[in-house]
Short mmCIF file of C-alpha atoms in Angstrom, two decimals:
data_model
loop_
_atom_site.label_atom_id
_atom_site.label_comp_id
_atom_site.label_asym_id
_atom_site.label_seq_id
_atom_site.Cartn_x
_atom_site.Cartn_y
_atom_site.Cartn_z
CA MET A 1 12.48 -33.24 -124.65
CA LYS A 2 12.07 -32.65 -128.13
CA LYS A 3 9.50 -29.38 -128.82
CA ARG A 4 7.57 -31.29 -130.70
CA PHE A 5 6.41 -33.69 -128.33
CA ILE A 6 4.25 -30.81 -126.99
CA VAL A 7 1.63 -32.92 -129.77
CA TYR A 8 1.64 -35.60 -127.44
CA THR A 9 1.83 -34.25 -123.84
CA LEU A 10 -0.71 -32.37 -124.23
CA ALA A 11 -3.16 -34.78 -124.57
CA THR A 12 -4.05 -34.44 -121.17
CA THR A 13 -6.37 -31.56 -121.94
CA LEU A 14 -8.11 -33.75 -124.37
CA GLY A 15 -8.32 -36.73 -121.71
CA ALA A 16 -10.14 -33.92 -119.13
CA VAL A 17 -12.46 -33.13 -122.02
CA GLY A 18 -13.59 -36.83 -122.30
CA ALA A 19 -13.86 -37.35 -119.13
CA ILE A 20 -16.81 -35.72 -118.46
CA SER A 21 -19.16 -38.26 -118.87
CA SER A 22 -17.21 -41.18 -116.75
CA CYS A 23 -16.91 -38.57 -113.27
CA THR A 24 -19.40 -40.40 -111.10
CA ASN A 25 -17.13 -39.58 -107.52
CA LEU A 26 -19.64 -36.72 -106.26
CA ASP A 27 -17.03 -36.62 -103.23
CA GLU A 28 -14.40 -34.84 -106.05
CA GLU A 29 -13.74 -31.82 -107.23
CA VAL A 30 -14.46 -32.52 -111.22
CA TYR A 31 -12.31 -29.86 -112.67
CA SER A 32 -12.96 -32.00 -116.14
CA GLU A 33 -16.40 -30.15 -115.77
CA VAL A 34 -14.76 -26.89 -115.51
CA LEU A 35 -12.36 -27.11 -118.05
CA ALA A 36 -15.47 -28.45 -120.66
CA SER A 37 -17.64 -25.63 -119.65
CA SER A 38 -14.14 -23.27 -120.64
CA PHE A 39 -12.81 -25.01 -122.97
CA LYS A 40 -13.49 -23.24 -126.44
CA PRO A 41 -10.41 -24.73 -128.98
CA THR A 42 -9.23 -23.23 -132.06
CA GLU A 43 -7.25 -24.65 -134.92
CA LYS A 44 -3.97 -23.91 -132.47
CA ASP A 45 -5.77 -26.52 -130.46
CA ILE A 46 -5.79 -29.30 -133.19
CA PRO A 47 -2.67 -30.43 -132.13
CA ALA A 48 -3.73 -31.05 -128.23
CA ILE A 49 -6.90 -32.48 -129.24
CA ILE A 50 -5.32 -35.32 -131.73
CA ALA A 51 -2.96 -35.92 -129.70
CA PRO A 52 -4.18 -39.34 -127.88
CA VAL A 53 -4.66 -40.53 -131.50
CA TYR A 54 -0.69 -40.04 -132.51
CA ALA A 55 0.23 -41.31 -128.89
CA SER A 56 -1.41 -44.36 -129.45
CA PHE A 57 0.84 -44.95 -132.87
CA ARG A 58 3.85 -45.21 -130.57
CA GLY A 59 2.83 -48.89 -129.40
CA LEU A 60 1.78 -49.82 -132.63
CA MET A 61 5.24 -49.29 -134.15
CA MET A 62 8.07 -50.32 -132.40
CA GLY A 63 6.14 -51.51 -128.90
CA TRP A 64 7.69 -55.20 -128.18
CA GLN A 65 6.34 -57.36 -130.94
CA GLY A 66 4.87 -54.64 -132.57
CA TYR A 67 4.16 -53.73 -136.15
CA PHE A 68 7.73 -53.68 -137.16
CA ASP A 69 8.73 -57.32 -135.58
CA LEU A 70 5.81 -58.05 -138.02
CA GLN A 71 6.97 -56.65 -140.67
CA GLU A 72 10.30 -57.58 -140.56
CA GLU A 73 10.68 -61.14 -138.69
CA SER A 74 8.44 -62.54 -141.19
CA ALA A 75 10.63 -61.58 -144.11
CA ASP A 76 14.15 -61.99 -145.21
CA ALA A 77 16.00 -59.91 -144.08
CA ILE A 78 16.28 -59.67 -140.44
CA ALA A 79 15.34 -62.86 -138.00
CA THR A 80 15.36 -63.23 -134.01
CA PRO A 81 17.35 -66.62 -133.22
CA ALA A 82 17.44 -68.50 -129.60
CA ARG A 83 20.57 -67.15 -127.69
CA PRO A 84 22.63 -68.02 -124.84
CA ASN A 85 20.19 -65.55 -122.60
CA GLY A 86 16.80 -66.69 -123.98
CA TRP A 87 14.70 -65.69 -127.03
CA TYR A 88 13.09 -69.01 -128.14
CA ASP A 89 9.98 -67.94 -126.11
CA GLY A 90 8.18 -70.49 -126.61
CA GLY A 91 8.86 -71.17 -130.14
CA THR A 92 7.14 -67.59 -131.40
CA TYR A 93 9.94 -65.70 -133.41
CA LEU A 94 10.78 -69.57 -135.13
CA ARG A 95 7.24 -69.26 -136.37
CA MET A 96 7.96 -65.66 -137.56
CA HIS A 97 10.21 -66.75 -139.49
CA THR A 98 8.94 -70.02 -140.82
CA HIS A 99 5.47 -68.93 -141.20
CA THR A 100 3.51 -71.40 -139.34
CA TRP A 101 2.37 -68.43 -136.85
CA THR A 102 -1.24 -69.68 -136.30
CA PRO A 103 -4.47 -67.69 -134.79
CA LEU A 104 -3.30 -67.51 -131.77
CA GLN A 105 0.51 -65.68 -132.90
CA TRP A 106 0.86 -62.71 -130.76
CA GLN A 107 2.56 -60.47 -133.38
CA PRO A 108 -0.42 -60.05 -135.86
CA GLN A 109 -2.89 -60.03 -132.95
CA ASN A 110 -0.99 -57.25 -131.68
CA THR A 111 -0.84 -55.27 -134.34
CA TRP A 112 -4.41 -55.87 -135.00
CA LEU A 113 -5.46 -54.50 -131.38
CA SER A 114 -3.03 -51.42 -131.28
CA ALA A 115 -4.90 -50.44 -134.99
CA PHE A 116 -8.07 -50.98 -133.56
CA ARG A 117 -7.16 -48.97 -130.27
CA SER A 118 -5.89 -45.80 -132.37
CA ILE A 119 -8.94 -46.35 -134.61
CA THR A 120 -11.39 -46.40 -131.32
CA THR A 121 -9.70 -43.55 -130.45
CA ALA A 122 -9.93 -41.49 -133.64
CA ASN A 123 -13.65 -42.13 -133.50
CA ARG A 124 -14.06 -41.29 -129.57
CA VAL A 125 -12.79 -37.44 -130.64
CA LEU A 126 -14.59 -37.57 -133.80
CA ALA A 127 -17.93 -38.12 -131.97
CA GLN A 128 -16.58 -35.47 -128.91
CA ILE A 129 -16.75 -33.00 -131.96
CA GLU A 130 -20.18 -34.45 -133.18
CA ASP A 131 -21.68 -33.88 -129.77
CA GLY A 132 -20.19 -30.39 -129.02
CA VAL A 133 -18.27 -31.72 -125.82
CA ILE A 134 -15.31 -30.76 -127.67
CA ALA A 135 -16.87 -26.87 -129.55
CA MET A 136 -14.14 -25.47 -132.38
CA GLU A 137 -14.59 -21.77 -132.90
CA SER A 138 -12.16 -22.15 -135.52
CA GLY A 139 -10.31 -25.17 -137.41
CA GLN A 140 -13.39 -27.49 -137.02
CA GLU A 141 -12.93 -28.94 -140.80
CA ALA A 142 -9.41 -29.54 -140.84
CA LEU A 143 -9.29 -31.28 -136.86
CA VAL A 144 -12.02 -33.71 -138.55
CA ALA A 145 -10.10 -34.28 -141.47
CA GLU A 146 -7.13 -35.11 -139.77
CA LEU A 147 -9.26 -37.39 -137.69
CA ARG A 148 -10.25 -39.39 -140.14
CA ALA A 149 -6.96 -39.37 -142.22
CA THR A 150 -5.41 -40.81 -138.89
CA ARG A 151 -8.04 -43.42 -139.01
CA ALA A 152 -7.94 -44.41 -142.76
CA PHE A 153 -3.82 -44.73 -141.55
CA ALA A 154 -4.85 -47.52 -138.75
CA TYR A 155 -6.67 -49.26 -141.11
CA TYR A 156 -4.42 -49.35 -143.90
CA LEU A 157 -2.11 -51.35 -141.77
CA LEU A 158 -4.88 -53.76 -141.19
CA LEU A 159 -5.46 -53.69 -144.99
CA ASP A 160 -1.96 -54.92 -145.26
CA ASN A 161 -1.99 -57.27 -142.75
CA HIS A 162 -5.00 -58.74 -142.19
CA GLY A 163 -6.93 -57.72 -145.15
CA ASN A 164 -11.27 -58.98 -144.14
CA VAL A 165 -11.71 -56.43 -141.51
CA PRO A 166 -14.87 -54.88 -139.69
CA ILE A 167 -15.08 -51.22 -140.40
CA VAL A 168 -15.93 -49.23 -137.59
CA THR A 169 -16.91 -44.99 -137.45
CA ASN A 170 -19.31 -44.46 -134.69
CA PHE A 171 -18.26 -44.60 -131.72
CA LYS A 172 -21.25 -45.21 -130.06
CA ASP A 173 -22.16 -47.95 -131.87
CA THR A 174 -22.50 -51.46 -128.95
CA GLN A 175 -23.53 -53.96 -132.29
CA LEU A 176 -20.76 -56.18 -132.98
CA PRO A 177 -18.95 -54.93 -136.03
CA GLU A 178 -19.79 -56.99 -139.78
CA GLN A 179 -16.82 -57.98 -141.20
CA LYS A 180 -15.54 -56.47 -144.50
CA THR A 181 -13.54 -57.64 -147.59
CA ARG A 182 -10.04 -56.19 -148.60
CA GLN A 183 -11.44 -54.97 -151.33
CA GLU A 184 -14.51 -53.01 -148.90
CA VAL A 185 -11.46 -51.86 -146.54
CA TYR A 186 -9.03 -50.57 -149.58
CA ASP A 187 -11.77 -48.67 -151.15
CA PHE A 188 -13.21 -47.38 -147.85
CA VAL A 189 -8.95 -46.38 -147.17
CA VAL A 190 -8.86 -44.57 -150.44
CA LYS A 191 -12.46 -42.82 -150.07
CA GLU A 192 -11.36 -41.33 -147.22
CA LEU A 193 -8.25 -40.37 -147.68
CA LEU A 194 -9.11 -38.72 -151.28
CA GLU A 195 -11.94 -36.90 -149.58
CA VAL A 196 -9.58 -35.14 -146.72
CA VAL A 197 -6.37 -34.65 -148.41
CA ASP A 198 -6.84 -30.90 -149.70
CA LEU A 199 -8.42 -29.95 -146.23
CA LEU A 200 -4.76 -30.79 -144.58
CA SER A 201 -2.37 -28.27 -143.97
CA ASP A 202 0.93 -28.30 -146.72
CA ASP A 203 3.34 -27.08 -144.55
CA PRO A 204 5.80 -29.51 -143.29
CA GLN A 205 7.06 -27.27 -140.88
CA ALA A 206 4.03 -27.14 -138.55
CA THR A 207 3.11 -30.55 -139.19
CA TYR A 208 5.72 -32.51 -137.73
CA GLY A 209 4.95 -36.05 -136.54
CA GLN A 210 1.20 -35.38 -137.94
CA LEU A 211 -0.68 -36.21 -141.25
CA ASN A 212 -0.16 -33.59 -143.68
CA LYS A 213 -1.45 -33.03 -147.16
CA TRP A 214 1.83 -34.29 -148.26
CA GLY A 215 1.54 -37.60 -145.63
CA VAL A 216 -1.80 -38.61 -147.05
CA LYS A 217 -0.56 -38.31 -150.38
CA ALA A 218 2.54 -40.57 -149.98
CA LEU A 219 0.03 -42.56 -147.94
CA LEU A 220 -2.61 -42.91 -150.77
CA ALA A 221 1.12 -43.46 -153.43
CA LYS A 222 2.02 -46.70 -151.17
CA ILE A 223 -1.35 -47.67 -151.23
CA TYR A 224 -2.13 -47.92 -155.18
CA LEU A 225 1.84 -49.37 -155.06
CA ASN A 226 -0.37 -52.23 -153.98
CA ALA A 227 -3.96 -52.08 -155.27
CA GLY A 228 -2.89 -55.67 -156.78
CA VAL A 229 -1.93 -57.12 -154.18
CA TYR A 230 -5.11 -56.11 -151.88
CA THR A 231 -8.04 -55.94 -155.10
CA GLY A 232 -6.25 -57.76 -157.82
CA THR A 233 -6.22 -54.60 -160.05
CA PRO A 234 -2.95 -52.53 -160.01
CA GLN A 235 -3.07 -48.47 -159.80
CA TRP A 236 0.57 -47.65 -161.13
CA GLU A 237 -0.51 -44.40 -162.32
CA LYS A 238 -2.32 -43.32 -159.51
CA CYS A 239 0.77 -44.33 -157.83
CA ILE A 240 2.74 -41.98 -160.26
CA GLN A 241 0.43 -39.10 -159.74
CA GLN A 242 0.55 -38.92 -156.10
CA CYS A 243 4.07 -39.05 -156.16
CA ASP A 244 4.58 -36.25 -159.05
CA GLU A 245 2.40 -33.89 -156.60
CA ILE A 246 4.84 -34.50 -153.72
CA ILE A 247 7.81 -33.97 -155.51
CA ASN A 248 6.90 -31.31 -158.31
CA SER A 249 5.20 -29.68 -154.47
CA GLN A 250 9.39 -28.99 -153.35
CA LYS A 251 8.48 -29.52 -149.86
CA TYR A 252 10.86 -32.27 -149.73
CA THR A 253 14.44 -33.40 -150.28
CA LEU A 254 16.61 -36.07 -149.73
CA ASP A 255 18.58 -35.70 -147.24
CA PRO A 256 22.89 -35.14 -147.77
CA ASN A 257 23.67 -38.08 -145.65
CA TYR A 258 21.72 -41.10 -145.20
CA SER A 259 21.69 -41.65 -141.63
CA ASP A 260 20.79 -38.29 -140.58
CA VAL A 261 17.04 -39.65 -141.32
CA PHE A 262 17.73 -42.45 -138.45
CA THR A 263 19.63 -40.21 -136.08
CA TYR A 264 18.27 -38.82 -132.62
CA THR A 265 18.06 -35.71 -134.01
CA ASN A 266 15.80 -36.84 -136.92
CA GLN A 267 13.17 -34.34 -136.06
CA ASN A 268 15.15 -32.00 -138.57
CA SER A 269 15.26 -34.39 -140.99
CA LYS A 270 13.75 -32.37 -144.74
CA GLU A 271 13.50 -36.33 -146.12
CA ILE A 272 10.95 -37.39 -143.21
CA ILE A 273 7.33 -36.97 -144.50
CA PHE A 274 5.78 -38.97 -141.54
CA ALA A 275 7.34 -39.56 -138.40
CA ILE A 276 5.91 -41.58 -135.67
CA PRO A 277 8.00 -39.23 -133.01
CA TYR A 278 9.56 -41.03 -129.98
CA ASP A 279 11.54 -39.71 -126.81
CA GLN A 280 13.39 -41.84 -124.20
CA ILE A 281 11.40 -39.74 -121.30
CA TYR A 282 8.19 -38.28 -122.75
CA GLY A 283 7.27 -40.42 -125.74
CA THR A 284 9.11 -44.00 -125.43
CA GLY A 285 8.76 -46.82 -127.08
CA ASN A 286 11.45 -47.00 -129.89
CA ILE A 287 13.17 -50.04 -128.18
CA VAL A 288 15.18 -51.45 -131.12
CA HIS A 289 18.62 -50.77 -129.83
CA MET A 290 17.71 -52.78 -126.47
CA LYS A 291 15.82 -55.85 -129.03
CA THR A 292 19.16 -56.33 -131.15
CA LEU A 293 22.29 -54.84 -129.42
CA ASP A 294 24.01 -58.22 -126.76
CA PRO A 295 24.35 -56.78 -123.33
CA ALA A 296 28.37 -56.20 -123.82
CA SER A 297 27.30 -53.39 -126.22
CA ARG A 298 26.00 -51.32 -123.30
CA PHE A 299 29.29 -50.37 -122.51
CA VAL A 300 29.99 -49.49 -126.08
CA TYR A 301 27.19 -46.37 -125.80
CA LYS A 302 27.85 -46.17 -122.49
CA MET A 303 24.00 -47.16 -121.98
CA GLN A 304 22.08 -46.75 -118.75
CA ALA A 305 20.30 -49.74 -119.43
CA GLY A 306 21.32 -53.27 -120.49
CA PRO A 307 20.41 -54.27 -124.04
CA TRP A 308 18.85 -58.08 -124.53
CA GLY A 309 20.59 -59.07 -127.56
CA GLY A 310 18.18 -60.42 -129.98
CA ASN A 311 17.22 -60.14 -133.60
CA ALA A 312 19.85 -59.69 -136.21
CA ALA A 313 20.45 -59.59 -140.18
CA VAL A 314 19.74 -62.52 -142.28
CA PRO A 315 23.76 -63.55 -143.69
CA GLN A 316 21.98 -63.91 -147.16
CA PHE A 317 20.34 -60.53 -147.07
CA ILE A 318 23.96 -58.62 -146.54
CA ASP A 319 25.79 -60.53 -148.92
CA THR A 320 22.97 -58.95 -151.46
CA TYR A 321 25.21 -54.83 -150.72
CA ASP A 322 27.65 -53.79 -152.41
CA ALA A 323 30.86 -53.48 -150.26
CA GLN A 324 31.39 -49.72 -151.02
CA ASP A 325 27.60 -48.95 -150.57
CA GLY A 326 27.34 -46.66 -147.52
CA ARG A 327 23.78 -48.00 -146.32
CA LEU A 328 25.49 -51.34 -145.30
CA LYS A 329 27.77 -49.89 -142.39
CA ASP A 330 24.97 -47.27 -142.34
CA THR A 331 22.46 -49.76 -141.14
CA TRP A 332 24.25 -52.40 -139.49
CA ILE A 333 26.39 -52.57 -136.40
CA MET A 334 29.42 -55.42 -137.72
CA GLY A 335 32.73 -56.07 -136.19
CA PRO A 336 34.71 -55.55 -133.32
CA GLN A 337 32.97 -53.15 -130.45
CA LYS A 338 34.81 -51.10 -127.54
CA ASN A 339 34.31 -50.23 -124.16
CA ALA A 340 34.06 -46.39 -124.82
CA SER A 341 36.12 -45.44 -121.39
CA THR A 342 38.61 -48.55 -122.03
CA GLY A 343 38.88 -49.13 -125.55
CA GLU A 344 38.60 -52.62 -124.72
CA VAL A 345 37.19 -55.07 -127.53
CA VAL A 346 33.26 -55.94 -125.28
CA ILE A 347 31.84 -57.90 -128.32
CA ASP A 348 32.98 -58.80 -131.72
CA TYR A 349 29.46 -58.72 -134.40
CA VAL A 350 30.10 -61.46 -136.94
CA LYS A 351 27.87 -62.10 -140.08
CA LEU A 352 27.19 -65.96 -139.42
CA LEU A 353 24.13 -67.12 -137.95
CA PRO A 354 24.16 -70.71 -137.42
CA SER A 355 20.26 -71.32 -136.99
CA MET A 356 17.47 -70.35 -135.53
CA ALA A 357 17.70 -72.69 -132.98
CA ALA A 358 20.92 -71.79 -131.52
CA THR A 359 23.59 -68.88 -131.98
CA GLU A 360 25.77 -67.90 -130.31
CA SER A 361 25.92 -63.76 -128.13
CA ASN A 362 28.03 -62.85 -130.91
CA GLU A 363 26.52 -64.28 -134.15
CA GLY A 364 24.75 -61.91 -137.06
CA TYR A 365 25.21 -58.23 -137.48
CA ARG A 366 22.81 -56.03 -135.62
CA ILE A 367 20.83 -53.37 -136.16
CA GLY A 368 22.22 -50.06 -135.92
CA LYS A 369 20.21 -47.93 -138.09
CA TYR A 370 18.69 -45.74 -135.27
CA LYS A 371 21.96 -44.38 -134.13
CA ILE A 372 22.10 -44.66 -130.70
CA LYS A 373 23.56 -41.59 -128.53
CA GLU A 374 25.62 -42.27 -126.07
CA GLY A 375 24.29 -42.75 -122.49
CA ALA A 376 21.07 -44.12 -124.26
CA THR A 377 17.98 -45.17 -121.70
CA GLY A 378 15.74 -48.36 -122.65
CA ALA A 379 14.07 -46.06 -125.01
CA LEU A 380 15.37 -44.28 -128.13
CA ASP A 381 14.88 -40.24 -129.17
CA ASN A 382 14.68 -41.58 -132.74
CA ASP A 383 11.70 -40.98 -134.21
CA PHE A 384 10.52 -43.70 -136.82
CA PRO A 385 10.43 -42.46 -140.57
CA MET A 386 6.86 -43.96 -142.04
CA LEU A 387 6.97 -42.04 -144.72
CA ARG A 388 10.17 -40.50 -146.59
CA TYR A 389 11.06 -38.82 -149.55
CA ALA A 390 12.79 -41.69 -150.96
CA ASP A 391 9.97 -43.88 -150.32
CA VAL A 392 8.30 -41.27 -152.76
CA LEU A 393 10.88 -41.70 -155.49
CA MET A 394 11.58 -45.38 -155.17
CA MET A 395 7.37 -45.76 -155.40
CA LYS A 396 7.38 -43.68 -158.73
CA ALA A 397 10.47 -45.53 -160.34
CA GLU A 398 8.87 -49.45 -159.54
CA SER A 399 5.46 -47.85 -161.06
CA LEU A 400 7.47 -46.79 -164.47
CA LEU A 401 9.36 -49.89 -164.09
CA ARG A 402 6.20 -51.94 -164.05
CA LEU A 403 4.68 -49.62 -166.85
CA GLY A 404 7.57 -50.56 -169.28
CA ARG A 405 9.77 -47.46 -168.41
CA ALA A 406 12.37 -48.43 -167.01
CA ASP A 407 15.03 -45.80 -168.33
CA GLU A 408 12.98 -42.94 -166.66
CA ALA A 409 12.73 -45.47 -163.50
CA ALA A 410 16.71 -45.92 -162.94
CA VAL A 411 16.80 -41.99 -163.32
CA LEU A 412 15.33 -41.81 -160.36
CA VAL A 413 16.76 -45.11 -158.26
CA THR A 414 20.51 -43.84 -159.23
CA GLN A 415 18.77 -40.26 -157.17
CA VAL A 416 18.45 -42.54 -154.35
CA ARG A 417 21.83 -44.34 -154.54
CA GLN A 418 24.24 -41.38 -155.39
CA ARG A 419 24.51 -40.50 -151.46
CA ALA A 420 25.36 -43.75 -150.46
CA PHE A 421 28.17 -43.96 -152.59
CA ARG A 422 29.05 -40.29 -153.02
CA ASP A 423 32.32 -40.87 -150.62
CA THR A 424 33.56 -44.49 -152.19
CA ASN A 425 32.62 -44.93 -155.84
CA PRO A 426 30.79 -42.55 -157.17
CA ALA A 427 30.55 -44.41 -160.36
CA LYS A 428 28.44 -47.20 -158.64
CA ALA A 429 25.66 -44.83 -158.04
CA THR A 430 24.05 -45.29 -161.65
CA VAL A 431 21.91 -47.47 -162.47
CA THR A 432 20.15 -48.42 -166.09
CA GLY A 433 17.03 -49.35 -167.06
CA ASP A 434 18.19 -52.65 -168.32
CA ASP A 435 19.47 -53.21 -164.65
CA LEU A 436 16.55 -53.07 -163.26
CA LYS A 437 15.25 -55.76 -165.50
CA LYS A 438 17.53 -58.29 -164.18
CA GLY A 439 16.99 -60.76 -161.11
CA SER A 440 17.51 -60.40 -157.35
CA SER A 441 21.26 -60.43 -156.53
CA TYR A 442 19.85 -62.50 -153.22
CA ASN A 443 21.30 -65.79 -152.77
CA TYR A 444 17.83 -67.28 -151.89
CA GLY A 445 17.52 -70.97 -150.43
CA LEU A 446 17.83 -73.10 -147.01
CA GLN A 447 21.43 -72.00 -145.09
CA ASP A 448 23.44 -75.18 -143.77
CA GLU A 449 24.64 -73.99 -139.96
CA ASN A 450 28.50 -73.03 -142.11
CA GLY A 451 26.42 -70.22 -143.81
CA ASN A 452 26.22 -72.34 -147.09
CA VAL A 453 22.78 -72.14 -149.03
CA GLN A 454 21.74 -74.96 -150.45
CA ALA A 455 20.03 -75.20 -154.00
CA GLY A 456 16.24 -76.68 -153.82
CA PRO A 457 12.96 -75.43 -153.68
CA GLY A 458 12.55 -71.72 -153.82
CA SER A 459 15.86 -70.91 -153.90
CA GLY A 460 18.24 -68.28 -156.49
CA GLY A 461 16.87 -64.82 -157.22
CA ALA A 462 17.55 -64.46 -160.66
CA ASP A 463 14.17 -65.11 -161.78
CA ILE A 464 12.51 -62.97 -159.98
CA GLN A 465 10.79 -59.89 -161.99
CA PHE A 466 12.49 -56.91 -161.57
CA GLY A 467 14.62 -58.59 -158.87
CA ARG A 468 17.28 -56.16 -158.95
CA MET A 469 14.52 -52.96 -157.83
CA LEU A 470 13.48 -55.50 -155.16
CA ASP A 471 17.44 -55.42 -154.21
CA GLU A 472 17.33 -51.38 -154.32
CA LEU A 473 14.19 -51.15 -151.97
CA GLY A 474 15.67 -53.38 -149.31
CA TRP A 475 19.29 -51.63 -149.27
CA GLU A 476 17.17 -48.42 -148.86
CA PHE A 477 14.65 -49.53 -146.27
CA ALA A 478 16.36 -51.97 -144.46
CA ALA A 479 15.28 -51.99 -140.96
CA GLU A 480 12.05 -49.62 -141.72
CA ALA A 481 9.69 -51.85 -141.95
CA HIS A 482 8.83 -52.39 -145.06
CA ARG A 483 10.31 -55.97 -146.00
CA ARG A 484 7.27 -58.07 -145.87
CA GLN A 485 5.17 -55.67 -147.76
CA ASP A 486 7.70 -55.72 -150.65
CA LEU A 487 8.24 -59.61 -150.62
CA ILE A 488 5.08 -60.17 -151.60
CA ARG A 489 4.30 -57.60 -153.85
CA PHE A 490 7.56 -58.77 -156.12
CA GLY A 491 5.88 -62.54 -155.51
CA VAL A 492 9.06 -63.63 -152.95
CA PHE A 493 7.09 -63.97 -149.99
CA SER A 494 5.79 -67.81 -149.76
CA THR A 495 7.97 -69.04 -152.85
CA LYS A 496 11.57 -68.73 -151.87
CA ALA A 497 13.74 -70.14 -149.17
CA TRP A 498 16.25 -68.14 -146.72
CA PHE A 499 17.92 -69.02 -143.54
CA ASN A 500 15.86 -71.38 -142.35
CA HIS A 501 12.47 -70.69 -143.61
CA SER A 502 11.26 -72.73 -146.39
CA PRO A 503 8.72 -71.77 -149.31
CA SER A 504 5.39 -71.30 -147.21
CA SER A 505 1.42 -71.03 -148.81
CA PRO A 506 0.43 -67.97 -150.42
CA ASN A 507 -2.41 -67.56 -147.52
CA LYS A 508 0.62 -66.78 -145.43
CA ALA A 509 0.28 -63.06 -147.47
CA LEU A 510 -2.34 -62.39 -145.06
CA PHE A 511 -2.15 -62.60 -141.32
CA PRO A 512 -5.01 -64.88 -139.66
CA ILE A 513 -7.67 -62.61 -137.80
CA PRO A 514 -6.60 -63.29 -133.97
CA ALA A 515 -8.57 -66.26 -132.35
CA GLU A 516 -9.66 -64.38 -129.44
CA GLU A 517 -11.12 -61.30 -131.46
CA ILE A 518 -13.20 -64.44 -133.43
CA ASN A 519 -14.54 -65.96 -130.12
CA LYS A 520 -15.63 -62.49 -129.27
CA ASN A 521 -17.21 -61.58 -132.45
CA PRO A 522 -19.36 -64.42 -134.59
CA LYS A 523 -19.71 -62.44 -137.24
CA LEU A 524 -15.82 -62.53 -137.90
CA ALA A 525 -14.98 -65.34 -140.30
CA GLN A 526 -11.09 -66.46 -140.13
CA ASN A 527 -8.72 -65.86 -143.59
CA PRO A 528 -8.22 -68.56 -145.89
CA GLY A 529 -5.31 -71.34 -144.93
CA TYR A 530 -5.87 -71.06 -140.92
#
C-alpha cells in the first residue's frame, strides 16, 4: 500500500461521524455516537475528514466510461473501434468518435453524475462543520478552504464539459436547483478558488493527492487559459500570472525522465502538482490498461487479470511524432510483444486501424503511458497526474504565444522538449518562435480502410493558427485527458476530420445536459443543438 493512501482509507472515521443522524436501529450498539462525542479533530485530522471528497474523484477520472474516456474518445488521438471480442456496445464509442452523441449518452452523463456526487460530498462535510458535528479544535479555516477548493474543482469539470449547470452549495437545501449560465459558473469557480488559495498549504510533500496552494493556482491557470472558450473573453495575462507564481516558488520541477511521471511509483514525482491517487488494492479505479491492451498482453506483463483490448491510437496522430521523440515509445505500446516467460511473440501491434466498424485484435498502437508492472491486477497503482509542472510551462508558453511573444514561448516549449530528445538528438529539442507560429503537422481528413487520408472538408492542418503549439501539447499530454479541451481552444474540435470523424456542429463543444436530469428537474434547459 502506498503510504499516502491514509488520506483515503481514513474516510471511515468521517463516515462514522456523518452517520449519527441516520442511525435508527435502537437494537444496535451505535458506535458512531460514541465517536462523535469524543472526536475532537485538529489540523492533523484534515486529511481524514476530507478523504471522502478525494475518494470520489477516483471513479470520476479513470473509471469505466469516465472523464478520461469523455475527453479522449471525442478527440483525435484515441479511438475505441469494434473488435473481434466486442467493443461495439450499441455504438457508444462510435458516437463519441463521430460526435453524434445524444442526451442519453452515458459518458457525458457519468461525468455529470460523478462531479455532482463529489460536490454533494463536499457540501455534506461543510454542513457537518457548520453544525458542529465536526467540531475542529484547530485548522477549521484551512479545512473549509480545501473543501471549497475540491468543490470548485468538480465545478470546473462541469464548466468545461456541460457549461450551464446548477450551483449548489447548501447541503440542506431541498429545492430543485436553478440552472446557471456558463459565465455564472465560471465566475463562481474563479471566485471560490481566489478566496481560498492563500489559506491552503504550500508544502507539496505534506499534501500529495490534495489540492494545495499550488494546485489551486495551476487550476486557476487552466481556467484562465480556457476563459475565451468559457466566457468569450481571453485571460492570457492572468494565466501567465498564476504560472509565474508556481514557477517562481521553485516547489516543482520537470522529472529527469518523462516516464517517471506516469509509472507505478509516481507518488515520488517532483513534477506532479495535483494527482488523483490510485492503488491496486486500496484505491482501485485506474483501469486504462484493461481497456487498451489485447487479452494476449496478459502474458507480456504476467498480469493477474485478462485485459479487454479496446481503445488505441488514431494512426494520423501517431504520424505527427518525430521518430526520435522519446515520448512516442513512452506513450504507446507498439510492435511485437513477447511472453515474459517464454520469449514467444504473443501479439504484434501495428499502427493501422482500418475503421471504427471492425478491426483485428492487433490493430492500433495501445496506451502504454501508465507503466504496467509485472503481476499487475485489474487495477493499476499509477496515480493520474491531473496537473503537473510541464502543464504550467506549456500554459504560460501558449499564453505568451497568443500575446505576440512567440520567442519567449519557444524558450519554455524547448525546456519541456529537452528530455524527450536528450537520448536521441538533443538538437531537435530546440524550437523557435517562428516554429510555433506554423500550422499543425497533423494530416487531418477522413481515413480509408487502407490508412489513406482523403482530401475534403476538414482536411489538412497547415491552416490551424499556432498549430505547431497544438502539436506540442499533443505530444506532451497524449492520453492525459487534455486533448478535447485543447482541440476546442485551437478551433479544431468541430472543424476538422480525422479517422472516421467528419466535421461536426460547433454546439458539440458542450456536452448535453443528461436527459434524465432534465426529466427530474424542470428548471433545467437543454444546451443548444440537442
